[in-house]
XYZ file of C-alpha atoms in Angstrom:
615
model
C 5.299 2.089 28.861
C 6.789 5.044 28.080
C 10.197 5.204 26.055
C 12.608 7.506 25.303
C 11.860 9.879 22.218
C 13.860 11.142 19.361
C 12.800 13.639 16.525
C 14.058 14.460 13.126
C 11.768 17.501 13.167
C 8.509 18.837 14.986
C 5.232 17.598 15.455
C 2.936 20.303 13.579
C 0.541 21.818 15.370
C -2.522 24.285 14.418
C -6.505 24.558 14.457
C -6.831 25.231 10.294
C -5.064 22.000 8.434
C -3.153 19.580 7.964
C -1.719 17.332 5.292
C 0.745 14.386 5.347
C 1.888 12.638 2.374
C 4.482 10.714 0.471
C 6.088 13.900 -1.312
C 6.500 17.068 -0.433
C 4.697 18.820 -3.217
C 2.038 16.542 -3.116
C 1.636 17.788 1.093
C 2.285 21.777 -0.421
C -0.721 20.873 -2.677
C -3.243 19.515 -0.648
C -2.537 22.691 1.677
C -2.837 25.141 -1.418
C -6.349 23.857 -1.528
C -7.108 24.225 2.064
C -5.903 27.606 2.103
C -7.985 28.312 -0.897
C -11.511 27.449 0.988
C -11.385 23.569 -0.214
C -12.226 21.047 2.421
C -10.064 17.991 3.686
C -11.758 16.332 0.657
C -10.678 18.315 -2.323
C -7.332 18.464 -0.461
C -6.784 15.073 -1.090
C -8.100 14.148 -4.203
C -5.903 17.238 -5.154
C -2.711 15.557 -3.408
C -4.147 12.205 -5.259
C -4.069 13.227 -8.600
C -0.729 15.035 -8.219
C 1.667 11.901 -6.322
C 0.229 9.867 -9.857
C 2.671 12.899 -11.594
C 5.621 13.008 -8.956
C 6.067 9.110 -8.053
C 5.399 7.467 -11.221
C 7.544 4.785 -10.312
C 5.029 3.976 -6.792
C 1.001 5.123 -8.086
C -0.581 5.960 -11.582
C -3.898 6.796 -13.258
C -4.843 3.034 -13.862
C -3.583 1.679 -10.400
C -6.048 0.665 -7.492
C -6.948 2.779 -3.987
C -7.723 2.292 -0.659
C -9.416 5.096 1.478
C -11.093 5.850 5.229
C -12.490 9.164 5.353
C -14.255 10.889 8.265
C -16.874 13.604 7.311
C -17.069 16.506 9.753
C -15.058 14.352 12.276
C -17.692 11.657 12.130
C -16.715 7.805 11.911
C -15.180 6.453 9.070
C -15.876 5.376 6.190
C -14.489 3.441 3.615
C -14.055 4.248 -0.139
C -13.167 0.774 -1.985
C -10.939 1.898 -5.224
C -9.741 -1.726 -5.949
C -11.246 -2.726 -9.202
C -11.834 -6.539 -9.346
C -10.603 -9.335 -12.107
C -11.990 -8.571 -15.625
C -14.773 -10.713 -16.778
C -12.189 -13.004 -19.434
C -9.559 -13.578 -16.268
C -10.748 -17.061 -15.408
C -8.361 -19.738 -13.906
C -8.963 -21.752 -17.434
C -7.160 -18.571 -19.444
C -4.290 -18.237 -17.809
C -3.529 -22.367 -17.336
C -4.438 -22.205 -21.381
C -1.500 -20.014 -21.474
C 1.124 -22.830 -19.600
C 0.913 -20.358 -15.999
C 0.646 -21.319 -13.035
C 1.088 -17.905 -11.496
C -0.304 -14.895 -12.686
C 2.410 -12.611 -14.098
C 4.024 -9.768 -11.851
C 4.435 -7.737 -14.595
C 2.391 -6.833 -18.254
C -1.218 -6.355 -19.046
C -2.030 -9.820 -17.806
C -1.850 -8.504 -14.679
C -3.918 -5.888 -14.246
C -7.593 -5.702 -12.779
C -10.363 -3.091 -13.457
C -8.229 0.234 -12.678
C -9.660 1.803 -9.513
C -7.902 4.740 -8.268
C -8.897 7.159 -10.350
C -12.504 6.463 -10.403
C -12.578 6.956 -6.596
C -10.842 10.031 -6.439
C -13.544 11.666 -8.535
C -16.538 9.689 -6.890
C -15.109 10.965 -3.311
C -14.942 14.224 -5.007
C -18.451 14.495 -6.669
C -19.913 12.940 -3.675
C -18.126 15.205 -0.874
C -15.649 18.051 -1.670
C -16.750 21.423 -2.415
C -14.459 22.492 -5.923
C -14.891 21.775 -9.384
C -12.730 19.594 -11.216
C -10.461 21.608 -12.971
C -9.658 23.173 -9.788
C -8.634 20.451 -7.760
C -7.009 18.570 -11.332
C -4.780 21.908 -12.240
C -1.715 21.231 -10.024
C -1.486 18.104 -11.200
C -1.881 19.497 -14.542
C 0.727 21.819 -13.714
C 3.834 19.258 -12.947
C 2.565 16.802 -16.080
C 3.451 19.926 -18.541
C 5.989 22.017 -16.400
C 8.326 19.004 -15.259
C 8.703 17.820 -11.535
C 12.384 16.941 -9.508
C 12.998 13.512 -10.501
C 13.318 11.563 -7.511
C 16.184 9.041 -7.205
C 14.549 6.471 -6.420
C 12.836 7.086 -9.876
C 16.263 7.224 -11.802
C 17.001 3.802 -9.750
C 13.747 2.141 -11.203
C 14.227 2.773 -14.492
C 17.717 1.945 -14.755
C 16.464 -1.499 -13.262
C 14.213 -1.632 -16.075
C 16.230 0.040 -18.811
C 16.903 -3.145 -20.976
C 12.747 -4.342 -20.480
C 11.901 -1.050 -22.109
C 14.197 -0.809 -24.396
C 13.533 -3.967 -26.153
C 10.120 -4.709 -25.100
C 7.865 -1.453 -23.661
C 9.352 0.882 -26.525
C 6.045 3.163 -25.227
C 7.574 3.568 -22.277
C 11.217 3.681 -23.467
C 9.936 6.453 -25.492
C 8.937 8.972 -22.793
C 11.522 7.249 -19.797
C 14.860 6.864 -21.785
C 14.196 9.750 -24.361
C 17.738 10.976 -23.831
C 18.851 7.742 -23.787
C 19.372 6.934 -20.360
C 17.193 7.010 -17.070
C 16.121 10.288 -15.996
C 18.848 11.589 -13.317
C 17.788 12.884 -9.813
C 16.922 16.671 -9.947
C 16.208 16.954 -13.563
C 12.683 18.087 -14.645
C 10.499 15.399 -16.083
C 7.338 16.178 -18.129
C 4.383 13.939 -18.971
C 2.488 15.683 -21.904
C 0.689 12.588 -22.645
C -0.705 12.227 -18.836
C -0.602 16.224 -18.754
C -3.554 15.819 -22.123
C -5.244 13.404 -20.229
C -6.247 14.970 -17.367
C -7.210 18.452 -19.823
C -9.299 15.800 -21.575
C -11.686 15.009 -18.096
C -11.549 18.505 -16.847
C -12.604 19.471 -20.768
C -15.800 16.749 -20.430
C -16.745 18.833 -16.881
C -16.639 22.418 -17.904
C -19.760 24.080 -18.283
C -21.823 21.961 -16.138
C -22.675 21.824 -12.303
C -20.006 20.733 -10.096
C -21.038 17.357 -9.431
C -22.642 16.609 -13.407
C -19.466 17.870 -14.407
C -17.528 15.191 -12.510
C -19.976 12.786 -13.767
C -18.875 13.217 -17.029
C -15.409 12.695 -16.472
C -16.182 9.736 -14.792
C -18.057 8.855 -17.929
C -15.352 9.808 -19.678
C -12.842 7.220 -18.205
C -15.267 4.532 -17.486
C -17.105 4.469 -20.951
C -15.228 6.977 -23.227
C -11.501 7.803 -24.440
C -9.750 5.989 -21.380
C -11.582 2.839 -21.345
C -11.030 2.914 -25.487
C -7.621 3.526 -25.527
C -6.931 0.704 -22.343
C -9.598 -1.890 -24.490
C -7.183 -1.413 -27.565
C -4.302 -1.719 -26.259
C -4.722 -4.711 -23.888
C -5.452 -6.530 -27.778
C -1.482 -6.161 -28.294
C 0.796 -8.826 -27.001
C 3.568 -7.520 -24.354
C 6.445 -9.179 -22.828
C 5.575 -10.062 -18.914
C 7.525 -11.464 -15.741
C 6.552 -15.011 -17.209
C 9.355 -14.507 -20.457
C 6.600 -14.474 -22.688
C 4.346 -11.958 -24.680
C 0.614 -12.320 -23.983
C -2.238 -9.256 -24.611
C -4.233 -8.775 -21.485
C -7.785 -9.320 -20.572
C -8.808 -6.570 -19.625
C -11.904 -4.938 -21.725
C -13.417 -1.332 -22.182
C -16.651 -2.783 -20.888
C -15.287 -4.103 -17.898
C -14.124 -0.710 -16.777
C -17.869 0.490 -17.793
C -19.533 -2.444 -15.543
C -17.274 -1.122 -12.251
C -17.777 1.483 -9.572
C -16.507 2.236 -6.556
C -18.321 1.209 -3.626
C -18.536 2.276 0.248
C -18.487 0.468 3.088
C -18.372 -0.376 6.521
C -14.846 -0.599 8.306
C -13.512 -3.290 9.879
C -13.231 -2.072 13.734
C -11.590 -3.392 16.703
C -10.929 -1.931 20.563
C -7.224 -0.772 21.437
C -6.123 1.754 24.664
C -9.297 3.016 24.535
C -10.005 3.700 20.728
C -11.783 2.019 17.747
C -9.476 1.380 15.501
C -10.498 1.700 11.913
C -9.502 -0.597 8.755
C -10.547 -2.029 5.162
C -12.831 -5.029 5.211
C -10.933 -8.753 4.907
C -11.111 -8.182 1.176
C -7.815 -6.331 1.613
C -4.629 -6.805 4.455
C -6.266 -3.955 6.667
C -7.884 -6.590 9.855
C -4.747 -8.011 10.006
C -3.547 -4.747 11.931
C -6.764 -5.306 14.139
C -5.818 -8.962 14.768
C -2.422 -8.364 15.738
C -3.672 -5.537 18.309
C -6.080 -7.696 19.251
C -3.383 -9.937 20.637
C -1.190 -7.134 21.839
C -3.873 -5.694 23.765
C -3.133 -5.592 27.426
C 0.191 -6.924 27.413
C 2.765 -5.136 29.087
C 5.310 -4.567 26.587
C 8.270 -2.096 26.818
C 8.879 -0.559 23.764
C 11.595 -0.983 21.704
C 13.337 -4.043 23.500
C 14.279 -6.845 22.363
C 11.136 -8.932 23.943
C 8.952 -6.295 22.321
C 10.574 -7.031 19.272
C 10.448 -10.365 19.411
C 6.561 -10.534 20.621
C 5.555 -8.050 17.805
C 7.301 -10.384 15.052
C 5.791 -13.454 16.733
C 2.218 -12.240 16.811
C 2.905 -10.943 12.880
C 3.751 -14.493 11.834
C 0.673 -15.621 13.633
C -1.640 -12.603 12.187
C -0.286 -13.151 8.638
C -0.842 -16.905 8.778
C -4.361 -16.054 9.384
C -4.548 -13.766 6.560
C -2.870 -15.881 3.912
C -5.417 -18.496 5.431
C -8.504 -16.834 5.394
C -8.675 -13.231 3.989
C -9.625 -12.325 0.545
C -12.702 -11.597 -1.707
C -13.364 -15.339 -3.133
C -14.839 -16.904 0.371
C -16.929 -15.787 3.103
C -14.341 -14.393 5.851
C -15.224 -15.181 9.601
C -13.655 -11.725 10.461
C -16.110 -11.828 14.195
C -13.741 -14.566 15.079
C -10.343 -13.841 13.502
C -10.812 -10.375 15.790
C -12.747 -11.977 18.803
C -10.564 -11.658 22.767
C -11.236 -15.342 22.897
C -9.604 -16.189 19.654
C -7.134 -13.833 20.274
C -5.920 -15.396 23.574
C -5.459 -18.761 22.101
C -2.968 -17.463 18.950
C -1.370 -15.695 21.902
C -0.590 -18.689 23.846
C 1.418 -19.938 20.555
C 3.784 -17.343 21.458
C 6.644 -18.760 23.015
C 10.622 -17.500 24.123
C 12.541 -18.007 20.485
C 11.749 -17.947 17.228
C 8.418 -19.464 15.501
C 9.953 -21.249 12.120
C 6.404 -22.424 11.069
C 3.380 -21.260 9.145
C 0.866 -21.748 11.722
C -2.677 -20.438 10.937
C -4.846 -21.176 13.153
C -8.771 -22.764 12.739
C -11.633 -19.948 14.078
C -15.030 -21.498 14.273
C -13.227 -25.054 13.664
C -12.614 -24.347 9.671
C -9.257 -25.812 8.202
C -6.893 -23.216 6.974
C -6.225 -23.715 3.547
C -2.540 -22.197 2.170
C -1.591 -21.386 -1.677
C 1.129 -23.450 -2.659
C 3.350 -21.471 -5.200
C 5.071 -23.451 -8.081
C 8.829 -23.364 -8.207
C 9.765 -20.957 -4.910
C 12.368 -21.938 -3.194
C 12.061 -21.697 0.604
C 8.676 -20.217 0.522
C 6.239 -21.232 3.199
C 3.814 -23.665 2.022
C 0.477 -25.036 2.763
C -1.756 -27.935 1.996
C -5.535 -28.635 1.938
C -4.800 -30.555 5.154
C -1.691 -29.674 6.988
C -2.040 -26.171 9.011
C 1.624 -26.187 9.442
C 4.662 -25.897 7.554
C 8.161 -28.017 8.598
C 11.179 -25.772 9.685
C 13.522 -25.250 6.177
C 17.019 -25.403 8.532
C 18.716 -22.628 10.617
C 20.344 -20.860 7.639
C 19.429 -17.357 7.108
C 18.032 -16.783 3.497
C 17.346 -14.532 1.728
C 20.055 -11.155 2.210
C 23.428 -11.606 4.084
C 23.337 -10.546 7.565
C 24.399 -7.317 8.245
C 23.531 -6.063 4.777
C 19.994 -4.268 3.536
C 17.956 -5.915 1.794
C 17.405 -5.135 -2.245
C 13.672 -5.894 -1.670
C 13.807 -2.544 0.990
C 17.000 -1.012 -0.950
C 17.304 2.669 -1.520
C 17.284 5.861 0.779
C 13.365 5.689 1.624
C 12.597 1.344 2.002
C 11.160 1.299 -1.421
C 11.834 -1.815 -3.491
C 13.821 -2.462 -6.475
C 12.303 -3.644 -9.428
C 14.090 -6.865 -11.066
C 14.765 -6.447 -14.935
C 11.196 -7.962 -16.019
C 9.523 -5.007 -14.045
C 8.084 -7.710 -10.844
C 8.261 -5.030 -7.826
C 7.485 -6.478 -4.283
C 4.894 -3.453 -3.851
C 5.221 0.057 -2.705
C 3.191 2.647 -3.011
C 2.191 6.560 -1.650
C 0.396 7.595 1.383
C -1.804 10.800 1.867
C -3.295 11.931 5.563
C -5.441 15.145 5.451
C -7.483 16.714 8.218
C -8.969 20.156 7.902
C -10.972 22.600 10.564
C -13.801 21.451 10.517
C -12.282 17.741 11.520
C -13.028 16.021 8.515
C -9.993 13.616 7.133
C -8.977 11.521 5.257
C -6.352 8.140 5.233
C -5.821 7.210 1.685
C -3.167 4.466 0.074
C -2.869 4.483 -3.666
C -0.555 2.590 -5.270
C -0.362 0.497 -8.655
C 0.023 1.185 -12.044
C 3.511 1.698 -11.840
C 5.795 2.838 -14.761
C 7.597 -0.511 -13.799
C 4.973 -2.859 -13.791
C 3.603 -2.330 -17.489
C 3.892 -0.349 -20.688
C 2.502 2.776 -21.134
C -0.363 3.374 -23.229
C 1.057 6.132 -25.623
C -2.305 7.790 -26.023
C -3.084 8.647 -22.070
C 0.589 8.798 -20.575
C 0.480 5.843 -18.089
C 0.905 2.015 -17.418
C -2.022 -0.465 -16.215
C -1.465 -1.976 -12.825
C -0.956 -5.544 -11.787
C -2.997 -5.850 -9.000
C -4.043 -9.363 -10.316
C -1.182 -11.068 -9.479
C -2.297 -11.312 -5.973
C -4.886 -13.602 -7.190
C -3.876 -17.675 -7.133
C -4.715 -20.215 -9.837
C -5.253 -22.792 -7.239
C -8.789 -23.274 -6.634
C -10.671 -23.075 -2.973
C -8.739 -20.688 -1.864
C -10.109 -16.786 -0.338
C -7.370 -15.386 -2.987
C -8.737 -17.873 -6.458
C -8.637 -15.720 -9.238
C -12.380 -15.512 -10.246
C -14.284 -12.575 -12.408
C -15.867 -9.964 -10.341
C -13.895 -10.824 -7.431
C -11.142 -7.910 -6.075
C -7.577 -9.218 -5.534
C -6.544 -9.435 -1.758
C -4.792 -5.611 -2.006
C -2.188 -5.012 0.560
C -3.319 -1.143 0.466
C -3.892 -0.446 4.291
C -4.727 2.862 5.270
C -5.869 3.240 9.076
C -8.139 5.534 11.280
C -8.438 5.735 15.119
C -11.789 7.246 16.772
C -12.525 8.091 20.556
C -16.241 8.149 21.125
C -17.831 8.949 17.942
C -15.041 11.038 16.859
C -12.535 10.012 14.325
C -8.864 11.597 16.205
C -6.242 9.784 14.495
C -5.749 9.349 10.441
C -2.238 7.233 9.631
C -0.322 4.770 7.188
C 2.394 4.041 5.077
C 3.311 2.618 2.233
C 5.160 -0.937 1.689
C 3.377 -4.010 0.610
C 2.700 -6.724 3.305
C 5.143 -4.337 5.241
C 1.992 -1.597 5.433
C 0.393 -3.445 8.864
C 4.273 -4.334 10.031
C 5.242 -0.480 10.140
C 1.863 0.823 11.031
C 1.783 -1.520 14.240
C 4.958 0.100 16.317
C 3.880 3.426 15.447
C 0.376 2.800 16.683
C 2.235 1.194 20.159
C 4.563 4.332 20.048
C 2.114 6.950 19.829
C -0.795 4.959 21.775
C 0.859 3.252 25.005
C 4.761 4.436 25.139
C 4.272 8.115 24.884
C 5.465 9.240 22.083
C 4.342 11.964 19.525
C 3.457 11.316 16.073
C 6.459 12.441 14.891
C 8.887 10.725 17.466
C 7.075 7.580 16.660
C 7.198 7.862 12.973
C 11.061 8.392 13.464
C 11.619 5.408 15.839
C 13.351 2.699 14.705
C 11.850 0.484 12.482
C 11.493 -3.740 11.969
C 9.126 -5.937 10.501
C 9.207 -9.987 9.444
C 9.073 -11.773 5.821
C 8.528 -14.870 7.732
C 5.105 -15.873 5.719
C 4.679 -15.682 1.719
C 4.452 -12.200 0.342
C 1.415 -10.758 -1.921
C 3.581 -10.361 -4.419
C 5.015 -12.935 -7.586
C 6.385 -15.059 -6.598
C 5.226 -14.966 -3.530
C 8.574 -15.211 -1.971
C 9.116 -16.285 1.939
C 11.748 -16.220 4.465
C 11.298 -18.108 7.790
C 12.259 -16.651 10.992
C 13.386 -13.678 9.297
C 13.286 -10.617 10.243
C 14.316 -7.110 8.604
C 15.316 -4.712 11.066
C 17.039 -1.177 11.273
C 19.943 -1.123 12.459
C 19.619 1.791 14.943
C 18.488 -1.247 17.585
C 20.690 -1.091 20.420
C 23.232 -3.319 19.326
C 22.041 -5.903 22.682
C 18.583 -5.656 21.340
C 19.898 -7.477 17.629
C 22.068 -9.951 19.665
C 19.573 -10.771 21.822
C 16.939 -11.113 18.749
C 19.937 -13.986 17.110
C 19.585 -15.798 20.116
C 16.050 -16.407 20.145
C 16.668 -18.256 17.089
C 15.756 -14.706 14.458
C 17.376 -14.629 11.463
C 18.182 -10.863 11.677
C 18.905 -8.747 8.693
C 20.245 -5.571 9.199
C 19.081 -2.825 6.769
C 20.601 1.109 6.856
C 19.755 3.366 9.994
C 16.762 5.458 8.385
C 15.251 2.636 5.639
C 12.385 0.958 6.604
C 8.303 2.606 6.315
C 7.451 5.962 5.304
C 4.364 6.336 8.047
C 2.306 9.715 7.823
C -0.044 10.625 10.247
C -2.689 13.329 11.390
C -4.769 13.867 14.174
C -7.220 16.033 15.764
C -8.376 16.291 19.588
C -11.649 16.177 19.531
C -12.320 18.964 23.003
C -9.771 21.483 21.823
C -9.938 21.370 18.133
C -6.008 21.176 17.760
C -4.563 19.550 14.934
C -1.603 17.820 14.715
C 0.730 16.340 11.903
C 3.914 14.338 10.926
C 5.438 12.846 8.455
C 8.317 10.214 7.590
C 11.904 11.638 7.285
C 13.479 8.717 5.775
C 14.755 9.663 2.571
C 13.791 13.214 2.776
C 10.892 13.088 0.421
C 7.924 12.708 2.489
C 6.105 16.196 4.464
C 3.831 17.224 6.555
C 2.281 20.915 6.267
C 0.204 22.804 8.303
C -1.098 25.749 10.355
């Protein structure tokens, strides 16, 4: 199955370490730490702490996290940093409020904050450096100033008016001169820069890991969760057109910890792949392999296009069916051969137009039905399918990218009331002694919410992948976790973890992840040739996202497909949309062999932001 490579660069190759990331400094700083005795650990959290500085616009202090990690080269583990819905966020509060969605956008929005939280639990409970070690470079770019990226002058400038006359907090620090931030300028955060002084300040003077208990403290119990209780009592303007305070509470981030757990595995060319439980996206990578497994698929033609997409629409169904933290998942059967080979059957020669999820263990699927979206796919209590919506293309033109993928690097564009479709950062570390580390933060973007003037940062809006229709795995209900699309991945040979990988983008995150992982695992490819392949993926089912758009039988593609490959895709009945040659995922990966001790690393080129570094 092997296909013909291309490269933008090399695949890195050493015995010491490795780091893959998002951003280029944040890769430069989870090396500095390597270099300077830290572990694949501190590296990181290090990395962590500094993409919340450099990619405001994608991660931030009060966003959510989640993370596989591999002590020693061990099997992985899983780090859950996605806070669950406050105590007061009942389906009663928001109805009370005339929604029947919850916002995209504003405090309402946003869940327990996780992210941070985890990177200091990971931190106290396995690196080797204090916290004002591994918190300085972070430190360092809030105060000094950091590139602006342009996809960060593009997201403000979508959000310009919305700050102006609404968030004046974050008008205040984002439009100080007036306008957006241009690319290449230096942008400071003293707020977030005071912040971060604030926790390293509570862990001075004490042992390592009492030290990062009290920062912990600190945020969960002290000055954080003060300043986030306070202001969540203000009203703020949110994607609904109306102001409403959140629900959030200082003693909800004080009841909350991170937790670990137990992947989600499944079998694949002779590895255990490794993924989040079915409170998040991740087994919907394992269910599509699953189905994949075996077949004899030649990559980067059209049929292996077209089976991909087709086992996607049937993979997703299942997820918007079944996965999420509000019902007992039957994961043994979603990922079981035998279930498998029945959703595979459904694949046929063209197009699927349908929502078709299918019924493991005999249950019913149950679908969210969203108020007032045109074209999305919907389901009902009773009907597992969904009638075709006509042969028209929606959504983009043809032949032009789509705004929900637009800019150099596939990240989406906010619309003016701050609702983003979801992206995100991506950080893959592995160090010599074979410990790594796949971690996906993401929320808590300067779009998504004001900033709190007294920390430097936004709250996420997590929530609004929570429904207000009842009996479903997604209900909003307190205590309960959102259905995060964060999806970071591990691959392990024996008892060995080897392979540490993902990306950022939304419901896209299992798309992307899936070609690479055929790339690199049957067609031959390196990890950097398959990171630079060309790209696809479908927005056939409704996204995680308000409002929860959908387009059937479409699929987003890049158009460095053989030109044969996108005609023959339009014949099968595909709605194709072309986007721009180098657009779509922003994949890192590392690996290690587990005989020779050789590391490898790679990271995406699109947009020339994201690194790998290594010796």
């Amino acid at each position: 199955m092997a296909m013909t490579s291309f490269t933008t660069r090399p695949e890195l190759e050493g015995d010491f370490g490795m780091v893959a990331s998002t951003h280029y400094l944040g890769s430069a700083v989870g090396m500095a730490v390597l270099e300077a005795g830290g572990n694949a650990i501190d590296a990181a959290v290090a990395t962590g702490f500094t993409l919340q500085v450099v990619e405001p616009h994608l991660n931030g202090p009060l966003g959510d996290m989640s993370l596989l990690f591999a002590p020693g080269g061990g099997r992985p583990v899983v780090l859950c940093g996605q806070g669950p819905a406050p105590a007061a966020a009942t389906i009663e509060a928001y109805t009370a409020l005339g929604l029947d969605q919850v916002p995209g956008s504003g405090p309402l929005a946003a869940a327990i904050p996780g992210s941070t939280v985890a990177w200091l639990t990971l931190l106290r409970d396995y690196g080797t450096m204090p916290l004002d070690s591994v918190l300085g470079y972070a430190i360092h770019y809030a105060e000094r100033g950091f590139p602006v990226l342009p996809s960060i002058t593009n997201t403000v400038a979508a959000v310009a008016d919305l700050l102006r006359n609404e968030w004046t907090t974050s008008a205040a620090h984002y439009l100080a001169a007036g306008r957006p931030p241009q690319p290449g300028e230096r942008l400071t955060n003293p707020a977030q820069a005071a912040t971060y002084r604030r926790l390293a300040d509570a862990a001075a003077g004490k042992p390592r890991e009492a030290g990062i208990d009290a920062a912990i403290a600190a945020w969960r119990e002290g000055f954080v969760a003060e300043a986030v209780d306070a202001f969540c009592r203000t009203e703020w303007m949110d994607s609904s057109g109306a102001r409403h305070p959140g629900v959030l509470t200082g003693a909800d981030m004080a009841g909350w910890t991170p937790s670990y757990e137990q992947p989600a595995t499944a079998e694949f060319a002779g590895l255990t792949v490794a993924k989040t439980g079915p409170w998040g996206q991740g087994p919907v990578l394992l269910a599509q392999l699953v189905m994949l497994d075996g077949l004899d698929l030649q990559v980067g033609t059209a049929d292996f296009v077209h089976t991909v997409v087709e086992v996607a629409k049937l993979a997703f169904a299942d997820r918007n069916a079944y996965y999420g933290d509000s019902a007992e998942v039957p994961l043994d059967v979603l990922l079981s051969a035998e279930y498998a080979a029945q959703r595979r059957d459904l694949v046929g020669d063209t197009a699927s137009l349908e929502m078709r999820p299918g019924s493991p263990g005999g249950r019913t699927p149950v679908l969210p039905v969203y108020p007032g979206v045109e074209g999305a796919l919907r389901g009902t209590t009773g009907e597992p399918t969904v009638p075709r919506t006509g042969d028209r293309a929606t959504g983009p033109e043809p032949g032009r990218p789509t705004g929900r993928y637009g800019g150099p690097v596939g990240e989406p564009v906010p619309d003016p009331n701050g609702r983003t479709r979801g992206d995100t950062c991506h950080i893959d570390v592995v160090d010599r002694w074979g410990t790594m580390v796949s971690a996906t933060p993401s929320g808590g973007w300067l779009q998504s919410s004001p900033i709190i003037p007294e920390l430097g940062f936004p709250l996420g809006t997590r929530l609004q992948m929570m429904s207000l229709q009842r009996g479903l795995p997604t209900t909003l209900v307190p205590g309960r976790r959102p259905r995060t699309t964060l999806s970071p991945s591990m691959a392990v040979a024996g008892d060995r973890t080897v392979l540490a990988f993902g990306t950022p983008g939304g419901d896209q995150q299992d798309q992307w992840q899936l070609p690479f992982v055929l790339a690199h695992l049957t067609g031959g490819l390196n990890l950097q040739e398959a990171i630079d392949a060309p790209s696809f993926h479908t927005t056939h089912f409704a996204s995680s996202f308000h409002p929860h758009e959908a387009h059937p039988g479409q699929i987003v593609i890049e158009d460095r497909f053989d030109p044969a490959v996108l005609a023959e895709l339009r014949r099968r009945g595909h709605q194709v949309v072309e986007s721009g040659p180098w657009t779509l995922g922003r994949l890192s990966a590392v690996s290690r062999d587990p005989d020779s001790g050789v590391l490898r690393a790679a990271a995406n080129p699109r947009g020339m932001q994201g690194y790998a570094v290594g010796r």
